[in-house]
Coordinates of C-alpha atoms and ligand atoms in Angstrom, one line a residue:
M1 CA -0.5 17.2 145.1
F2 CA -3.5 19.0 143.7
N3 CA -7.1 17.7 144.0
R4 CA -6.3 15.2 146.5
A5 CA -9.4 13.9 148.2
L6 CA -10.1 14.9 151.7
T7 CA -8.0 13.3 154.4
G8 CA -10.0 13.6 157.5
V9 CA -10.9 9.9 157.4
Q10 CA -11.9 9.6 160.9
L11 CA -14.8 12.0 160.7
K12 CA -18.3 10.6 160.1
P13 CA -19.2 11.5 156.5
W14 CA -22.0 13.9 157.4
L15 CA -20.0 15.6 160.1
K16 CA -17.2 16.0 157.5
S17 CA -19.6 18.0 155.4
K18 CA -20.8 20.2 158.3
Y19 CA -17.2 20.7 159.5
L20 CA -16.2 21.8 156.0
V21 CA -19.1 24.4 155.8
Q22 CA -17.9 25.8 159.0
S23 CA -14.4 25.7 158.3
V24 CA -13.7 26.3 154.6
S25 CA -15.0 29.7 154.8
F26 CA -12.3 30.8 157.2
P27 CA -9.8 32.1 154.4
V28 CA -12.6 34.2 153.0
R29 CA -15.1 34.4 155.8
S30 CA -16.1 37.9 155.2
F31 CA -17.3 36.9 151.7
C32 CA -19.7 34.2 152.8
N33 CA -23.5 34.7 153.2
S34 CA -24.2 31.2 154.0
Q35 CA -27.8 30.7 155.2
I36 CA -27.5 27.1 156.2
K37 CA -27.4 27.1 159.9
Y38 CA -25.3 24.6 162.0
S39 CA -25.1 24.1 165.8
N40 CA -21.9 23.1 167.5
K41 CA -23.6 21.6 170.6
G42 CA -23.3 17.9 171.1
D43 CA -23.9 15.1 168.8
E44 CA -27.6 15.5 168.2
S45 CA -27.5 19.2 167.7
D46 CA -24.8 18.9 165.2
K47 CA -27.5 18.3 162.6
P48 CA -28.4 21.3 160.5
L49 CA -31.2 23.6 161.8
S50 CA -32.6 24.1 158.3
N51 CA -35.9 22.4 157.3
A52 CA -34.6 21.1 154.1
V53 CA -36.2 18.3 152.1
P54 CA -34.7 15.0 153.5
D55 CA -33.3 14.0 150.0
F56 CA -31.2 17.1 150.0
Q57 CA -30.1 16.8 153.5
S58 CA -28.5 13.4 152.8
E59 CA -26.6 15.0 150.0
L60 CA -25.5 17.8 152.3
F61 CA -24.1 15.2 154.7
E62 CA -22.3 13.3 152.1
E63 CA -18.6 13.7 152.3
T64 CA -17.9 16.7 149.9
R65 CA -15.2 15.6 147.3
C66 CA -14.0 18.0 144.7
P67 CA -13.3 16.0 141.6
P68 CA -10.0 16.3 139.9
L69 CA -10.0 19.6 138.0
T70 CA -7.8 21.0 135.3
K71 CA -4.3 19.7 135.3
P72 CA -1.9 22.3 137.1
L73 CA 0.1 24.5 134.5
K74 CA 3.2 26.3 135.3
P75 CA 2.6 30.1 135.3
F76 CA 4.1 31.6 132.1
L77 CA 6.7 34.4 132.4
H78 CA 8.1 35.9 129.2
P79 CA 11.9 36.3 129.5
I80 CA 11.8 40.0 128.5
K81 CA 8.9 40.5 131.0
R82 CA 11.1 38.9 133.7
S83 CA 13.8 41.6 132.9
F84 CA 11.1 44.3 132.9
D85 CA 9.9 43.1 136.3
Y86 CA 13.5 43.3 137.5
L87 CA 13.8 46.8 136.3
G88 CA 10.4 47.6 137.8
I89 CA 8.7 48.4 134.5
T90 CA 5.2 47.3 134.3
G91 CA 2.4 47.4 131.8
R92 CA -0.4 47.1 134.3
N93 CA -3.6 49.1 134.0
N94 CA -3.4 49.3 130.3
P95 CA -5.7 46.6 128.8
Q96 CA -4.1 47.3 125.4
T97 CA -0.8 45.9 126.7
H98 CA -2.1 42.5 127.7
N99 CA -0.1 40.7 125.2
N100 CA 2.7 37.9 125.7
L101 CA 4.9 40.4 127.6
Y102 CA 2.4 41.9 130.1
F103 CA -0.2 39.1 130.5
P104 CA -1.3 39.3 134.2
R105 CA -0.4 36.2 136.3
H106 CA -2.2 37.1 139.4
C107 CA -4.8 39.4 140.9
D108 CA -7.0 39.9 143.9
I109 CA -10.3 39.3 142.1
V110 CA -10.9 37.8 138.8
I111 CA -14.4 38.1 137.2
I112 CA -15.3 35.6 134.5
G113 CA -17.5 37.4 131.8
G114 CA -17.3 41.1 130.8
G115 CA -21.1 41.6 130.1
I116 CA -23.1 44.2 132.0
M117 CA -22.7 42.1 135.3
G118 CA -18.9 41.5 135.1
C119 CA -18.4 45.3 134.1
S120 CA -20.8 46.6 136.8
I121 CA -19.1 44.5 139.5
A122 CA -15.7 45.6 138.4
Y123 CA -16.7 49.3 138.4
W124 CA -18.2 49.1 141.9
L125 CA -15.1 47.2 143.3
K126 CA -12.8 49.9 142.1
Q127 CA -15.1 52.8 142.7
R128 CA -15.1 52.0 146.3
G129 CA -12.3 54.2 147.4
H130 CA -10.5 55.1 144.2
D131 CA -7.2 53.5 144.9
N132 CA -8.2 50.7 147.1
G133 CA -5.3 48.7 145.8
L134 CA -7.4 45.8 144.7
R135 CA -6.3 44.3 141.4
V136 CA -9.4 43.4 139.5
I137 CA -9.2 41.4 136.2
V138 CA -12.2 40.8 133.9
V139 CA -11.8 37.7 131.6
E140 CA -14.1 38.2 128.6
R141 CA -13.8 35.9 125.6
D142 CA -15.6 38.0 123.1
P143 CA -15.1 41.9 123.5
N144 CA -17.4 42.5 120.5
Y145 CA -20.2 40.8 122.6
T146 CA -21.6 39.1 119.5
R147 CA -23.7 36.7 121.7
A148 CA -23.8 38.3 125.0
S149 CA -27.3 38.6 126.5
T150 CA -26.5 42.2 127.4
V151 CA -26.5 43.5 123.9
L152 CA -29.3 41.4 122.6
S153 CA -31.8 42.5 125.4
V154 CA -34.7 44.8 125.0
G155 CA -33.2 47.0 127.9
G156 CA -36.5 47.2 129.9
L157 CA -36.7 48.5 133.5
R158 CA -39.6 48.1 135.8
Q159 CA -40.6 47.7 139.3
Q160 CA -43.4 45.3 138.6
F161 CA -42.0 42.3 140.3
S162 CA -43.3 40.0 143.0
L163 CA -40.3 39.7 145.3
P164 CA -39.0 42.7 147.4
E165 CA -35.4 42.1 146.4
N166 CA -36.2 42.5 142.7
I167 CA -38.3 45.6 143.3
Q168 CA -35.6 47.2 145.3
M169 CA -32.8 46.3 142.9
S170 CA -35.0 47.9 140.1
L171 CA -35.6 51.2 142.1
F172 CA -31.8 51.3 142.7
G173 CA -31.2 50.7 138.9
A174 CA -33.6 53.6 138.0
E175 CA -31.7 56.0 140.4
F176 CA -28.5 54.9 139.0
L177 CA -29.6 55.4 135.4
R178 CA -30.7 58.8 136.2
N179 CA -27.3 59.8 137.2
A180 CA -25.4 57.3 135.0
K181 CA -23.8 60.2 132.9
R182 CA -22.3 61.8 135.9
L183 CA -21.4 58.6 137.7
L184 CA -19.7 57.0 134.8
S185 CA -17.7 60.1 133.5
G186 CA -14.2 60.8 134.3
E187 CA -11.5 63.3 133.8
N188 CA -11.2 62.4 130.0
L189 CA -14.2 60.3 129.9
E190 CA -17.8 61.3 128.9
G191 CA -20.5 59.3 130.7
P192 CA -22.8 57.3 128.6
D193 CA -26.2 58.7 127.4
V194 CA -28.3 55.6 128.2
Q195 CA -31.4 57.1 126.4
F196 CA -34.0 56.3 128.9
H197 CA -37.5 56.1 127.5
P198 CA -39.9 56.7 130.5
Y199 CA -43.0 55.3 129.0
G200 CA -43.7 52.7 131.7
Y201 CA -44.7 49.0 131.7
L202 CA -48.3 47.9 131.5
F203 CA -49.2 44.5 132.9
L204 CA -52.7 43.1 131.8
A205 CA -54.3 40.4 134.0
T206 CA -57.4 38.2 133.5
Q207 CA -59.7 37.4 136.3
K208 CA -57.4 34.6 137.3
G209 CA -54.4 36.8 137.5
A210 CA -56.1 40.0 139.1
D211 CA -55.5 38.8 142.7
Q212 CA -51.7 38.3 142.1
L213 CA -51.6 41.7 140.4
I214 CA -53.2 43.3 143.4
E215 CA -50.8 41.5 145.9
N216 CA -47.8 42.7 143.8
H217 CA -49.1 46.1 143.7
K218 CA -49.3 46.3 147.5
L219 CA -45.7 45.2 147.8
Q220 CA -44.4 47.4 145.0
T221 CA -46.1 50.6 146.3
S222 CA -45.1 49.7 150.0
L223 CA -41.5 49.9 148.8
G224 CA -41.8 53.3 147.1
A225 CA -42.7 52.2 143.5
K226 CA -45.2 54.4 141.7
I227 CA -47.6 51.8 140.3
K228 CA -51.3 52.3 139.5
L229 CA -54.0 49.9 139.0
F230 CA -56.5 50.4 136.3
S231 CA -60.0 49.0 135.8
P232 CA -60.7 48.0 132.0
Y233 CA -62.7 51.2 131.6
K234 CA -59.9 53.5 133.0
L235 CA -57.5 51.5 131.0
K236 CA -59.4 52.2 127.8
E237 CA -59.6 55.9 128.7
K238 CA -55.7 56.0 129.1
F239 CA -54.9 54.0 126.2
P240 CA -57.6 54.3 123.6
W241 CA -55.8 52.0 121.2
I242 CA -56.1 49.0 123.4
N243 CA -58.8 46.2 123.3
T244 CA -59.8 45.5 126.9
D245 CA -61.5 42.1 126.1
G246 CA -60.6 39.5 128.8
V247 CA -58.7 42.1 131.0
E248 CA -60.0 42.2 134.5
L249 CA -57.2 44.6 135.9
A250 CA -54.2 46.3 134.6
S251 CA -51.1 47.8 136.5
F252 CA -49.1 50.6 135.0
G253 CA -45.7 52.1 136.2
Q254 CA -46.0 55.9 136.2
E255 CA -42.3 56.4 137.2
N256 CA -38.9 54.7 136.9
E257 CA -40.2 52.3 134.2
G258 CA -39.4 52.2 130.6
W259 CA -36.4 51.0 128.5
F260 CA -33.0 52.3 127.8
D261 CA -29.8 51.5 125.6
P262 CA -28.0 48.4 127.2
W263 CA -25.1 48.8 124.8
A264 CA -24.5 52.4 126.2
L265 CA -24.8 51.3 129.8
L266 CA -22.4 48.4 129.3
N267 CA -19.7 50.6 127.5
G268 CA -20.2 53.2 130.2
F269 CA -19.4 50.7 133.0
R270 CA -16.5 49.1 131.0
N271 CA -15.0 52.5 130.2
K272 CA -15.2 53.8 133.7
A273 CA -13.9 50.4 135.1
I274 CA -10.8 50.7 132.9
E275 CA -10.4 54.3 133.9
L276 CA -10.3 53.1 137.5
G277 CA -7.7 50.5 136.9
V278 CA -9.6 47.4 135.9
E279 CA -7.8 45.1 133.5
F280 CA -9.6 43.3 130.7
V281 CA -8.2 40.1 129.3
K282 CA -9.5 38.7 126.0
A283 CA -9.6 35.0 126.7
D284 CA -11.9 32.0 127.3
T285 CA -11.9 30.5 130.7
V286 CA -11.2 26.7 130.3
G287 CA -10.3 25.5 133.7
F288 CA -9.7 25.9 137.4
E289 CA -6.9 24.7 139.6
T290 CA -7.2 24.0 143.3
E291 CA -4.6 23.8 146.0
D292 CA -4.8 21.7 149.1
T293 CA -5.6 23.9 152.0
L294 CA -5.3 22.6 155.6
V295 CA -8.3 23.2 157.7
H296 CA -7.3 23.1 161.3
S297 CA -9.1 20.9 163.7
K298 CA -11.7 22.4 166.1
P299 CA -12.3 20.9 169.5
G300 CA -15.1 18.4 169.5
V301 CA -15.5 18.4 165.6
G302 CA -12.9 16.5 164.2
E303 CA -9.3 16.1 163.0
S304 CA -7.6 18.6 160.6
C305 CA -8.2 17.8 157.1
N306 CA -7.5 19.3 153.6
Y307 CA -9.8 21.0 151.3
N308 CA -9.4 21.9 147.6
K309 CA -9.4 25.6 147.6
L310 CA -9.7 27.4 144.2
K311 CA -6.5 29.0 143.3
R312 CA -6.2 29.9 139.7
I313 CA -8.1 29.8 136.4
H314 CA -6.9 28.6 133.1
V315 CA -7.6 30.9 130.1
R316 CA -7.2 30.2 126.4
L317 CA -6.0 33.2 124.4
T318 CA -7.1 33.7 120.9
N319 CA -3.9 32.2 119.5
G320 CA -4.6 28.9 121.3
E321 CA -2.2 29.4 124.2
V322 CA -3.3 28.5 127.6
R323 CA -2.2 30.8 130.5
T324 CA -3.0 30.9 134.2
I325 CA -4.2 33.6 136.4
D326 CA -4.0 33.3 140.3
F327 CA -6.7 34.9 142.3
S328 CA -7.9 35.3 145.9
L329 CA -11.5 35.6 144.8
C330 CA -13.3 34.6 141.6
V331 CA -16.7 36.1 140.5
M332 CA -18.9 34.0 138.1
A333 CA -20.5 36.5 135.7
A334 CA -20.6 34.3 132.6
G335 CA -24.3 34.9 131.9
A336 CA -26.0 32.1 130.3
Q337 CA -22.8 30.1 130.3
S338 CA -22.3 30.2 134.0
G339 CA -23.6 26.7 134.7
E340 CA -21.3 25.2 132.3
V341 CA -18.2 27.3 133.4
S342 CA -19.1 26.5 137.1
K343 CA -18.7 22.8 136.1
L344 CA -15.0 23.6 135.6
A345 CA -14.8 24.2 139.4
G346 CA -16.3 20.9 140.2
I347 CA -19.7 22.5 140.9
G348 CA -22.3 19.9 139.9
I349 CA -19.9 17.0 139.3
G350 CA -18.5 16.5 142.8
T351 CA -20.2 15.0 145.8
G352 CA -21.7 16.5 149.0
L353 CA -21.9 20.3 148.6
L354 CA -20.5 19.9 145.2
R355 CA -23.1 17.6 144.0
K356 CA -25.7 20.3 143.0
A357 CA -24.9 22.2 139.7
L358 CA -25.6 25.9 139.2
P359 CA -29.0 25.7 137.5
V360 CA -28.3 28.4 134.9
E361 CA -28.5 27.6 131.2
P362 CA -29.1 29.4 127.9
R363 CA -32.7 29.7 126.8
K364 CA -33.3 31.3 123.3
R365 CA -35.6 34.2 123.0
Y366 CA -36.7 35.9 119.9
V367 CA -37.4 39.6 119.4
Y368 CA -39.3 40.8 116.3
C369 CA -39.3 44.3 115.0
F370 CA -42.2 45.4 112.8
H371 CA -43.7 48.5 111.3
A372 CA -47.4 49.3 112.1
P373 CA -48.7 52.5 110.5
D374 CA -51.9 52.3 112.5
G375 CA -50.2 51.3 115.9
P376 CA -50.5 53.0 119.2
G377 CA -48.0 55.7 118.5
L378 CA -45.7 57.6 121.0
D379 CA -47.7 56.7 124.1
C380 CA -47.1 53.1 124.0
P381 CA -45.6 51.5 127.2
L382 CA -44.0 47.9 127.2
T383 CA -47.2 46.0 127.3
V384 CA -47.4 42.6 128.6
D385 CA -50.5 41.0 127.7
T386 CA -52.6 38.3 129.5
T387 CA -51.3 35.7 127.0
G388 CA -47.5 36.4 127.9
S389 CA -46.8 38.2 124.6
Y390 CA -45.3 41.7 125.0
F391 CA -44.8 44.6 122.6
R392 CA -43.4 48.2 122.9
R393 CA -42.6 51.1 120.7
E394 CA -39.0 51.1 119.1
G395 CA -37.9 54.5 118.2
L396 CA -40.3 56.8 116.3
G397 CA -41.9 56.3 112.8
G398 CA -44.4 53.5 113.7
H399 CA -41.9 50.8 114.6
Y400 CA -42.5 48.4 117.4
I401 CA -40.8 45.1 118.9
A402 CA -42.6 42.2 120.3
G403 CA -41.9 38.8 121.6
K404 CA -42.9 36.0 124.0
S405 CA -41.4 33.4 126.2
P406 CA -42.2 29.9 124.8
T407 CA -43.9 27.3 127.1
A408 CA -41.6 24.4 128.4
N409 CA -42.5 22.2 125.6
E410 CA -41.9 24.8 122.9
E411 CA -38.3 25.8 124.0
P412 CA -36.3 26.1 120.9
G413 CA -32.8 24.6 120.5
I414 CA -29.9 26.6 121.6
A415 CA -27.2 25.5 119.2
N416 CA -27.5 28.8 117.2
L417 CA -29.3 32.1 117.3
D418 CA -31.5 31.6 114.2
V419 CA -34.8 33.1 114.4
D420 CA -38.0 31.2 114.0
Y421 CA -40.5 33.3 112.0
T422 CA -43.4 31.0 112.3
F423 CA -43.3 31.6 116.1
F424 CA -44.2 35.2 115.3
D425 CA -46.8 34.3 112.6
Q426 CA -48.6 31.6 114.8
Q427 CA -48.1 32.8 118.3
V428 CA -46.9 36.5 118.9
W429 CA -48.8 38.4 116.1
P430 CA -52.2 36.9 116.7
E431 CA -52.2 37.7 120.4
I432 CA -50.9 41.2 120.0
A433 CA -53.3 41.9 117.1
Q434 CA -56.1 40.8 119.2
R435 CA -55.0 43.2 121.9
V436 CA -54.3 46.1 119.5
P437 CA -56.4 46.2 116.5
G438 CA -53.9 48.6 114.9
F439 CA -51.5 45.7 114.8
E440 CA -53.6 43.8 112.2
N441 CA -51.8 45.9 109.6
I442 CA -48.0 45.3 110.0
K443 CA -44.9 44.6 108.2
L444 CA -42.4 42.4 109.9
K445 CA -39.0 44.2 109.2
S446 CA -36.3 42.3 111.1
A447 CA -35.7 39.9 114.2
W448 CA -33.1 38.8 116.4
S449 CA -32.5 36.4 119.3
G450 CA -30.5 36.2 122.3
Y451 CA -30.0 33.8 125.3
Y452 CA -31.7 34.4 128.6
D453 CA -29.3 33.4 131.5
Y454 CA -32.1 31.2 132.8
N455 CA -32.1 29.8 136.3
T456 CA -34.2 26.5 135.8
F457 CA -34.6 26.2 139.6
D458 CA -36.7 29.3 140.4
Q459 CA -36.0 31.8 137.7
N460 CA -34.2 34.2 140.0
A461 CA -30.6 35.5 140.3
V462 CA -27.9 33.5 142.2
I463 CA -25.9 36.0 144.2
G464 CA -23.1 35.2 146.7
S465 CA -20.4 32.5 147.6
H466 CA -20.6 28.9 147.0
P467 CA -21.0 26.9 150.3
Y468 CA -17.9 24.9 149.6
H469 CA -15.8 27.0 147.3
G470 CA -15.9 30.1 149.6
N471 CA -13.8 32.1 147.2
L472 CA -16.1 31.6 144.4
M473 CA -19.0 34.1 143.9
F474 CA -21.9 34.1 141.8
A475 CA -23.7 36.9 140.1
T476 CA -25.9 35.1 137.5
G477 CA -29.1 33.5 136.6
F478 CA -31.1 36.6 136.1
S479 CA -33.5 34.8 133.7
G480 CA -34.5 37.9 131.6
H481 CA -34.1 40.8 134.0
G482 CA -30.4 41.2 134.6
I483 CA -29.8 44.6 132.7
Q484 CA -31.9 46.6 135.1
H485 CA -30.4 44.9 138.1
A486 CA -26.8 45.1 137.1
P487 CA -26.1 48.3 139.0
A488 CA -27.5 46.9 142.2
V489 CA -25.9 43.5 141.7
G490 CA -22.5 45.2 141.2
K491 CA -22.9 47.1 144.4
A492 CA -24.0 44.1 146.4
I493 CA -21.0 42.0 145.4
M494 CA -18.7 44.9 146.3
E495 CA -20.5 45.0 149.8
L496 CA -19.9 41.3 150.1
V497 CA -16.3 41.6 149.3
V498 CA -15.4 44.9 151.1
D499 CA -17.8 44.8 154.1
G500 CA -18.4 41.1 154.3
R501 CA -22.3 41.5 154.1
F502 CA -25.0 43.1 152.1
I503 CA -25.6 46.7 153.2
D504 CA -28.1 48.4 150.7
I505 CA -30.3 45.6 149.7
D506 CA -30.4 42.3 151.5
L507 CA -29.9 39.6 148.9
K508 CA -29.3 36.6 151.2
R509 CA -32.2 34.8 150.0
F510 CA -30.6 34.6 146.4
G511 CA -27.7 32.6 147.7
F512 CA -26.6 29.4 146.4
D513 CA -27.7 27.6 149.7
R514 CA -31.3 27.7 148.6
I515 CA -30.4 25.3 145.7
L516 CA -28.7 22.9 148.1
T517 CA -31.5 23.0 150.5
N518 CA -34.1 23.0 147.9
H519 CA -35.9 26.2 148.9
P520 CA -36.8 28.0 145.7
V521 CA -37.6 31.7 145.8
F522 CA -39.9 32.2 142.9
E523 CA -40.4 35.4 140.9
Q524 CA -44.0 35.5 139.5
N525 CA -43.5 38.3 137.0
I526 CA -41.1 36.7 134.6
V527 CA -41.7 38.0 131.0
Ligands
LIG1 C1 -34.1 38.9 124.1 C2 -33.6 39.3 125.5 C3 -34.4 40.3 126.2 C4 -34.0 40.7 127.5 N1 -34.7 41.9 128.0 C5 -34.3 42.3 129.1 C6 -34.9 43.6 129.7 O1 -35.8 44.0 129.0 N2 -34.4 43.9 130.9 C7 -33.6 43.2 131.6 O2 -33.3 43.7 132.6 N3 -33.0 42.2 131.2 C8 -33.3 41.8 129.9 N4 -32.7 40.6 129.5 C9 -31.8 39.8 130.3 C10 -30.4 40.5 130.3 O3 -29.9 40.7 129.0 C11 -29.4 39.6 131.0 O4 -29.9 39.2 132.4 C12 -28.1 40.2 131.2 O5 -27.7 40.8 130.1 C13 -27.1 39.4 131.9 O6 -25.8 40.0 131.8 P1 -24.5 39.1 132.0 O7 -23.5 40.1 132.0 O8 -24.7 38.3 133.2 O9 -24.5 38.2 130.7 P2 -23.9 38.6 129.3 O10 -24.3 39.7 128.7 O11 -24.3 37.3 128.6 O12 -22.3 38.4 129.6 C14 -21.7 37.3 129.9 C15 -20.2 37.3 129.2 O13 -19.5 36.2 129.7 C16 -18.7 35.8 128.6 N5 -18.3 34.4 128.8 C17 -19.1 33.4 128.9 N6 -18.3 32.4 129.2 C18 -17.0 32.7 129.3 C19 -15.9 32.1 129.5 N7 -15.8 30.7 129.6 N8 -14.7 32.9 129.6 C20 -14.8 34.1 129.4 N9 -16.0 34.8 129.2 C21 -17.0 34.1 129.1 C22 -19.6 36.0 127.4 O14 -18.8 36.2 126.2 C23 -20.4 37.3 127.7 O15 -19.9 38.5 127.1 C24 -33.0 40.2 128.1 C25 -32.2 39.1 127.5 C26 -32.7 38.7 126.2 C27 -31.8 37.5 125.6

């Protein structure tokens, strides 16, 4: 019954794919933001209008087959709960009551991952018209967030990106943070103090990188960001502690840039979401089930056929039991694990539109904390050196943090979160000490590491529906800049769900379609 292959055998294979792209979206049409354009006129013009690379086109026209997913499981209903249901007693809206008795069996929207993305999306969905009746469930396997990127990040906010979407999302994030205490407060809920430190970002460029900096600056300022360019002379005047050797140009954010406490923002979103009625379930998502859905024929296209629509997730509780939750729409916000979890829905292991995997994987990044009595002091922005090493002040009392993204050949293993101290000694320290002579005298105090939710395709977010699984949306792949974009992404997903399109910021270019059609949208300013 479940996972049966498509039955429209009379259709040409490529036509079947096209037919599905058009048709599968009907149950959730308003959620789709597909950019792949198809024409309905005649045989020739049935080919796609996109100018995708031929290889990828042939994949697109291959018949889409969803491989067999998790074996169906009967929904569990506790006998006492059955009696309570009969009497009309419910434990809904109280996450504390998600035990054997009150485990939720169905919802409108299930969000996989309760990090900053999942919590922001949940908040925005329920915030839109307080009691909009949507039942939203967040499935989070580790409510202590021990390995979540959110709590292991350095909480930076900047407008210095090279893509308009990223700049606009950061501007939105800055405005949201300014009002977070008020927006995330409630009757009996105090809003978070996100402790924003408005000390800016400082990007340094060599002669080779100066043109890109100028181009970025034009775009950033045209969108309302307050970024200023500095010659080496002016740079030294503003920050006397810096060595300007090798610096051709610098850009400095004068407003809306700095860093904040990601843990406080996460809790703010989470607590407010709970107050608005979002339910949190502590469980690991371990599978998806589909149901055969009949796609009705259209004149001139082909016969009716079935498609495997995602129907429910399987979650493993801490006691090892596996339960199911039925949903209308699922949002993938599992951070660095999103690529792996998406495979459970057949993405990357099927054929046709399901052949391409979600290219999001964990990449380990180290953050080193040190004491430097002769360092820059209070007026120290998050500085990104020409070498790629970065540093910023951490609290008061002469403490700083620093790090660097390794080159492709140096990528460390991801099996654990152990820190490599030689990376600091051999790479980071020499580079930052060259830039700030005051960093020659330091004492390394501590270090941690976390996983970037790294998009190997173009280091940018993937936002919106999957072209085949129209009721699966992505909000992942932020590659090191997700914290600051969480408020904007949460709102964007809410707009897709409620309004059927992006309203505030047009994020269509970040859709999954670009992966299928091989159209990367590169962000130049990845730190
Ligand atoms: C060292 C470092 C520095 C960073 N610095 C910055 C910065 O300065 N500015 C910035 O904007 N961003 C920064 N980032 C990036 C930012 O932290 C991430 O982009 C952001 O936190 C992603 O949020 P998320 O909710 O998608 O992921 P996460 O916070 O990782 O949350 C995902 C959640 O999903 C859960 N999950 C995973 N799989 C499952 C499953 N199968 N079932 C149930 N739950 C599951 C996990 O337990 C996790 O809690 C940094 C990241 C790192 C590692």
